[in-house]
Short mmCIF file of C-alpha atoms in Angstrom, two decimals:
data_model
loop_
_atom_site.label_atom_id
_atom_site.label_comp_id
_atom_site.label_asym_id
_atom_site.label_seq_id
_atom_site.Cartn_x
_atom_site.Cartn_y
_atom_site.Cartn_z
CA MET A 993 47.21 -118.39 -42.54
CA TYR A 994 49.52 -121.29 -41.83
CA GLN A 995 51.63 -122.46 -44.79
CA PRO A 996 53.20 -125.95 -44.68
CA PRO A 997 56.77 -126.53 -45.91
CA PRO A 998 57.17 -126.76 -49.70
CA PRO A 999 56.73 -130.28 -51.09
CA LEU A 1000 59.67 -132.06 -52.68
CA ALA A 1001 59.81 -133.27 -56.24
CA SER A 1002 59.37 -137.00 -56.80
CA ASP A 1003 63.13 -137.50 -57.22
CA GLY A 1004 63.83 -135.95 -53.83
CA ALA A 1005 65.19 -132.69 -55.21
CA THR A 1006 63.78 -129.36 -54.11
CA PRO A 1007 62.89 -126.59 -56.54
CA GLY A 1008 65.32 -124.09 -55.03
CA ASN A 1009 63.99 -124.63 -51.52
CA GLN A 1010 65.34 -126.23 -48.38
CA ILE A 1011 63.45 -127.96 -45.63
CA VAL A 1012 64.99 -126.48 -42.49
CA VAL A 1013 63.72 -127.18 -38.98
CA ILE A 1014 66.81 -127.20 -36.74
CA ALA A 1015 69.44 -125.29 -38.73
CA PRO A 1016 70.24 -124.61 -42.42
CA HIS A 1017 73.84 -125.88 -42.17
CA PHE A 1018 72.38 -129.37 -41.72
CA CYS A 1019 71.08 -129.22 -45.30
CA ALA A 1020 73.29 -130.63 -48.04
CA PRO A 1021 72.75 -130.32 -51.82
CA TYR A 1022 73.24 -134.10 -52.13
CA PRO A 1023 71.81 -137.21 -50.40
CA VAL A 1024 73.23 -137.77 -46.92
CA ASP A 1025 73.70 -141.35 -45.72
CA LEU A 1026 73.81 -141.83 -41.95
CA THR A 1027 74.13 -144.87 -39.72
CA ILE A 1028 72.38 -145.03 -36.36
CA SER A 1029 73.67 -147.51 -33.79
CA LYS A 1030 72.15 -148.29 -30.42
CA LYS A 1031 73.86 -149.96 -27.44
CA LEU A 1032 77.17 -148.52 -28.57
CA LEU A 1033 78.09 -145.60 -26.34
CA SER A 1034 78.75 -145.50 -22.62
CA ILE A 1035 75.92 -145.10 -20.13
CA GLY A 1036 76.91 -141.49 -19.50
CA GLU A 1037 76.61 -140.66 -23.18
CA GLY A 1038 73.35 -142.46 -23.82
CA ASN A 1039 72.86 -145.39 -26.18
CA PHE A 1040 72.51 -143.69 -29.55
CA GLY A 1041 75.35 -142.87 -31.94
CA VAL A 1042 74.88 -141.35 -35.41
CA PHE A 1043 77.72 -141.74 -37.90
CA ASP A 1044 78.52 -140.48 -41.39
CA ILE A 1045 79.65 -142.71 -44.28
CA ASN A 1046 83.26 -142.52 -43.07
CA GLY A 1047 82.39 -143.79 -39.59
CA ASN A 1048 82.77 -140.41 -37.91
CA ILE A 1049 80.30 -139.75 -35.13
CA ILE A 1050 78.27 -136.61 -35.82
CA PHE A 1051 75.43 -136.85 -33.28
CA LYS A 1052 74.82 -138.52 -29.93
CA VAL A 1053 71.67 -138.86 -27.87
CA LYS A 1054 71.94 -138.34 -24.16
CA GLY A 1055 69.09 -139.65 -22.02
CA LYS A 1056 67.88 -138.58 -18.61
CA LEU A 1057 66.40 -141.94 -17.73
CA LEU A 1058 65.04 -140.93 -14.35
CA SER A 1059 63.24 -137.86 -15.65
CA ILE A 1060 59.47 -138.00 -15.41
CA ARG A 1061 59.10 -137.11 -19.09
CA ASP A 1062 61.70 -139.55 -20.48
CA ARG A 1063 63.78 -136.62 -21.66
CA ARG A 1064 66.44 -137.00 -24.35
CA VAL A 1065 68.94 -134.48 -25.72
CA LEU A 1066 70.41 -134.65 -29.22
CA VAL A 1067 73.95 -133.24 -29.21
CA ASP A 1068 76.56 -132.77 -31.92
CA ALA A 1069 79.97 -134.45 -31.92
CA ALA A 1070 81.32 -131.74 -29.60
CA GLY A 1071 78.51 -132.28 -27.11
CA VAL A 1072 76.61 -129.08 -27.94
CA PRO A 1073 72.84 -129.58 -27.42
CA LEU A 1074 70.84 -129.20 -30.63
CA VAL A 1075 67.37 -130.18 -29.47
CA SER A 1076 65.75 -131.69 -26.41
CA LEU A 1077 62.99 -134.25 -26.73
CA GLN A 1078 60.43 -135.13 -24.10
CA GLN A 1079 57.21 -137.04 -23.93
CA LYS A 1080 54.06 -135.13 -23.12
CA ILE A 1081 52.62 -136.66 -19.97
CA VAL A 1082 48.88 -136.29 -20.58
CA THR A 1083 48.27 -137.54 -24.10
CA CYS A 1084 46.39 -140.32 -25.88
CA HIS A 1085 48.63 -140.55 -28.93
CA ARG A 1086 52.16 -140.85 -27.52
CA ARG A 1087 53.02 -137.23 -28.30
CA TRP A 1088 56.63 -136.12 -28.07
CA GLN A 1089 57.66 -132.47 -28.11
CA VAL A 1090 60.99 -131.23 -29.41
CA TYR A 1091 62.59 -127.95 -28.27
CA ARG A 1092 65.57 -125.96 -29.44
CA GLY A 1093 68.82 -126.58 -27.55
CA ASP A 1094 68.48 -127.87 -24.00
CA SER A 1095 65.26 -125.95 -23.44
CA SER A 1096 61.81 -127.15 -22.44
CA ASP A 1097 60.20 -123.72 -22.65
CA SER A 1098 57.12 -123.46 -24.87
CA LYS A 1099 58.64 -120.50 -26.74
CA ASP A 1100 61.45 -122.80 -27.91
CA LEU A 1101 59.15 -125.54 -29.22
CA LEU A 1102 60.17 -126.60 -32.74
CA PHE A 1103 57.81 -129.44 -33.51
CA SER A 1104 55.83 -132.32 -32.02
CA VAL A 1105 55.26 -135.91 -33.10
CA LYS A 1106 52.32 -138.16 -32.35
CA LYS A 1107 50.71 -141.38 -33.49
CA SER A 1108 48.22 -140.72 -36.28
CA LYS A 1109 45.91 -143.36 -34.80
CA LEU A 1110 45.53 -144.64 -31.27
CA LEU A 1111 45.87 -148.30 -32.28
CA GLN A 1112 48.00 -149.26 -35.26
CA LEU A 1113 49.71 -152.34 -36.64
CA LYS A 1114 52.12 -150.40 -38.86
CA THR A 1115 54.07 -147.29 -37.92
CA SER A 1116 52.17 -144.10 -38.72
CA LEU A 1117 53.20 -140.83 -37.10
CA HIS A 1118 52.27 -137.22 -37.79
CA VAL A 1119 54.70 -134.35 -37.31
CA PHE A 1120 53.53 -130.80 -36.64
CA LEU A 1121 55.77 -127.74 -36.64
CA ALA A 1122 55.25 -125.33 -33.75
CA SER A 1123 53.75 -122.73 -36.11
CA ASN A 1124 51.06 -125.23 -37.16
CA THR A 1125 48.80 -124.59 -34.18
CA SER A 1126 45.61 -125.85 -35.84
CA GLU A 1127 47.16 -129.23 -36.74
CA ASN A 1128 44.52 -129.78 -39.40
CA VAL A 1129 47.15 -131.14 -41.79
CA CYS A 1130 50.49 -132.60 -40.74
CA ASP A 1131 53.75 -131.00 -41.89
CA PHE A 1132 55.50 -134.36 -42.17
CA LYS A 1133 54.53 -137.98 -41.69
CA ILE A 1134 56.37 -141.22 -40.98
CA LYS A 1135 55.04 -144.51 -42.32
CA GLY A 1136 56.32 -148.07 -42.56
CA SER A 1137 57.38 -150.85 -40.22
CA PHE A 1138 59.64 -149.86 -37.36
CA PHE A 1139 59.94 -153.53 -36.36
CA GLU A 1140 61.61 -154.19 -39.71
CA ARG A 1141 63.42 -150.81 -39.57
CA SER A 1142 61.81 -149.93 -42.88
CA CYS A 1143 60.18 -146.51 -42.73
CA ALA A 1144 59.89 -143.45 -44.92
CA ILE A 1145 59.46 -139.81 -43.94
CA TYR A 1146 57.22 -137.70 -46.16
CA ALA A 1147 56.75 -133.98 -46.67
CA GLY A 1148 53.27 -133.01 -45.50
CA ASP A 1149 50.37 -135.34 -46.13
CA SER A 1150 51.82 -136.33 -49.50
CA ASN A 1151 53.77 -139.13 -51.18
CA ASN A 1152 56.94 -137.02 -51.48
CA ILE A 1153 59.68 -138.85 -49.58
CA ILE A 1154 62.38 -136.79 -47.86
CA ALA A 1155 64.20 -139.60 -46.01
CA GLN A 1156 64.22 -143.40 -45.81
CA MET A 1157 65.24 -145.84 -43.08
CA ARG A 1158 66.44 -149.39 -43.67
CA LYS A 1159 67.93 -152.14 -41.55
CA LYS A 1160 71.71 -152.49 -41.70
CA HIS A 1161 73.33 -155.84 -40.98
CA THR A 1162 77.02 -155.76 -40.08
CA VAL A 1163 79.36 -158.17 -38.30
CA GLN A 1164 79.79 -155.61 -35.54
CA SER A 1165 76.04 -155.22 -35.02
CA ILE A 1166 75.55 -159.00 -34.76
CA VAL A 1167 78.48 -159.64 -32.41
CA LEU A 1168 77.78 -156.68 -30.12
CA ASP A 1169 73.97 -157.04 -30.23
CA GLN A 1170 73.58 -153.56 -31.67
CA ASP A 1171 70.46 -152.29 -33.33
CA THR A 1172 71.94 -150.68 -36.42
CA TYR A 1173 70.07 -149.07 -39.29
CA SER A 1174 70.82 -146.55 -41.99
CA ILE A 1175 69.05 -143.37 -42.99
CA THR A 1176 69.23 -141.74 -46.41
CA VAL A 1177 68.27 -138.07 -46.22
CA TYR A 1178 67.31 -136.49 -49.52
CA PRO A 1179 69.04 -133.33 -50.83
CA ASN A 1180 68.27 -130.00 -49.16
CA VAL A 1181 66.60 -131.64 -46.16
CA ASP A 1182 67.71 -130.86 -42.59
CA TYR A 1183 69.37 -134.14 -41.59
CA ALA A 1184 69.58 -133.17 -37.89
CA PHE A 1185 65.77 -132.88 -38.00
CA ILE A 1186 65.53 -136.34 -39.58
CA VAL A 1187 67.74 -137.80 -36.84
CA ALA A 1188 65.56 -136.19 -34.17
CA LEU A 1189 62.51 -137.80 -35.81
CA CYS A 1190 64.27 -141.17 -35.72
CA VAL A 1191 64.93 -140.76 -31.99
CA VAL A 1192 61.25 -140.03 -31.35
CA LEU A 1193 60.24 -142.92 -33.61
CA ASN A 1194 62.41 -145.24 -31.57
CA GLU A 1195 61.05 -143.97 -28.25
CA ILE A 1196 57.43 -144.32 -29.32
CA ASN A 1197 57.89 -147.85 -30.66
CA MET A 1198 60.16 -149.17 -27.93
CA ASP A 1199 57.99 -147.98 -25.07
CA ARG A 1200 57.19 -150.94 -22.82
CA ASN A 1201 53.62 -149.80 -22.24
CA ASP A 1202 52.26 -149.22 -25.72
CA GLU A 1203 48.57 -149.34 -24.95
CA ASP A 1204 47.83 -145.63 -24.76
#
């Protein structure tokens, strides 16, 4: 029987457990604050940069803009692919599938993300791990307002928050017309996984044709 990830305590701490989706070394025993900036990197590197509190880049998103599936690849600072993200072509709920490394093979599927409802005014996405084949209950959910860059990520279908997004206003973001926002990832939560969710969240909400 499928078992969802363990829920977090209300203060964000885990009772001796980690939430790992991409790799355990992306889990820290303390909150991790990240900044995501768009329209920052060169065209060849994509338009997403993820930075730590010291301004060091730790992730980049490379896009294959001419691919039929709008494929993206999340890489580390050294350019090593962590996960590849691509939109499922035949779907009614804007489903994105995320695979390990640079793969698109079904055996390497880690998780998928889709809109919880076909039409929605506020952001509401459900996340299903690859092992959750029935998809009766989501493993994670994202709720809030992407327009205001104010969203929270929850463990399962619960009120236990594992990460929060908020708009970040800086002089650099205003002058350079960057879309900059910060993410706080709670302790013992895979922050590479959270970044991947933010990439999918952006793709789903920024799609020009948002009617299906």
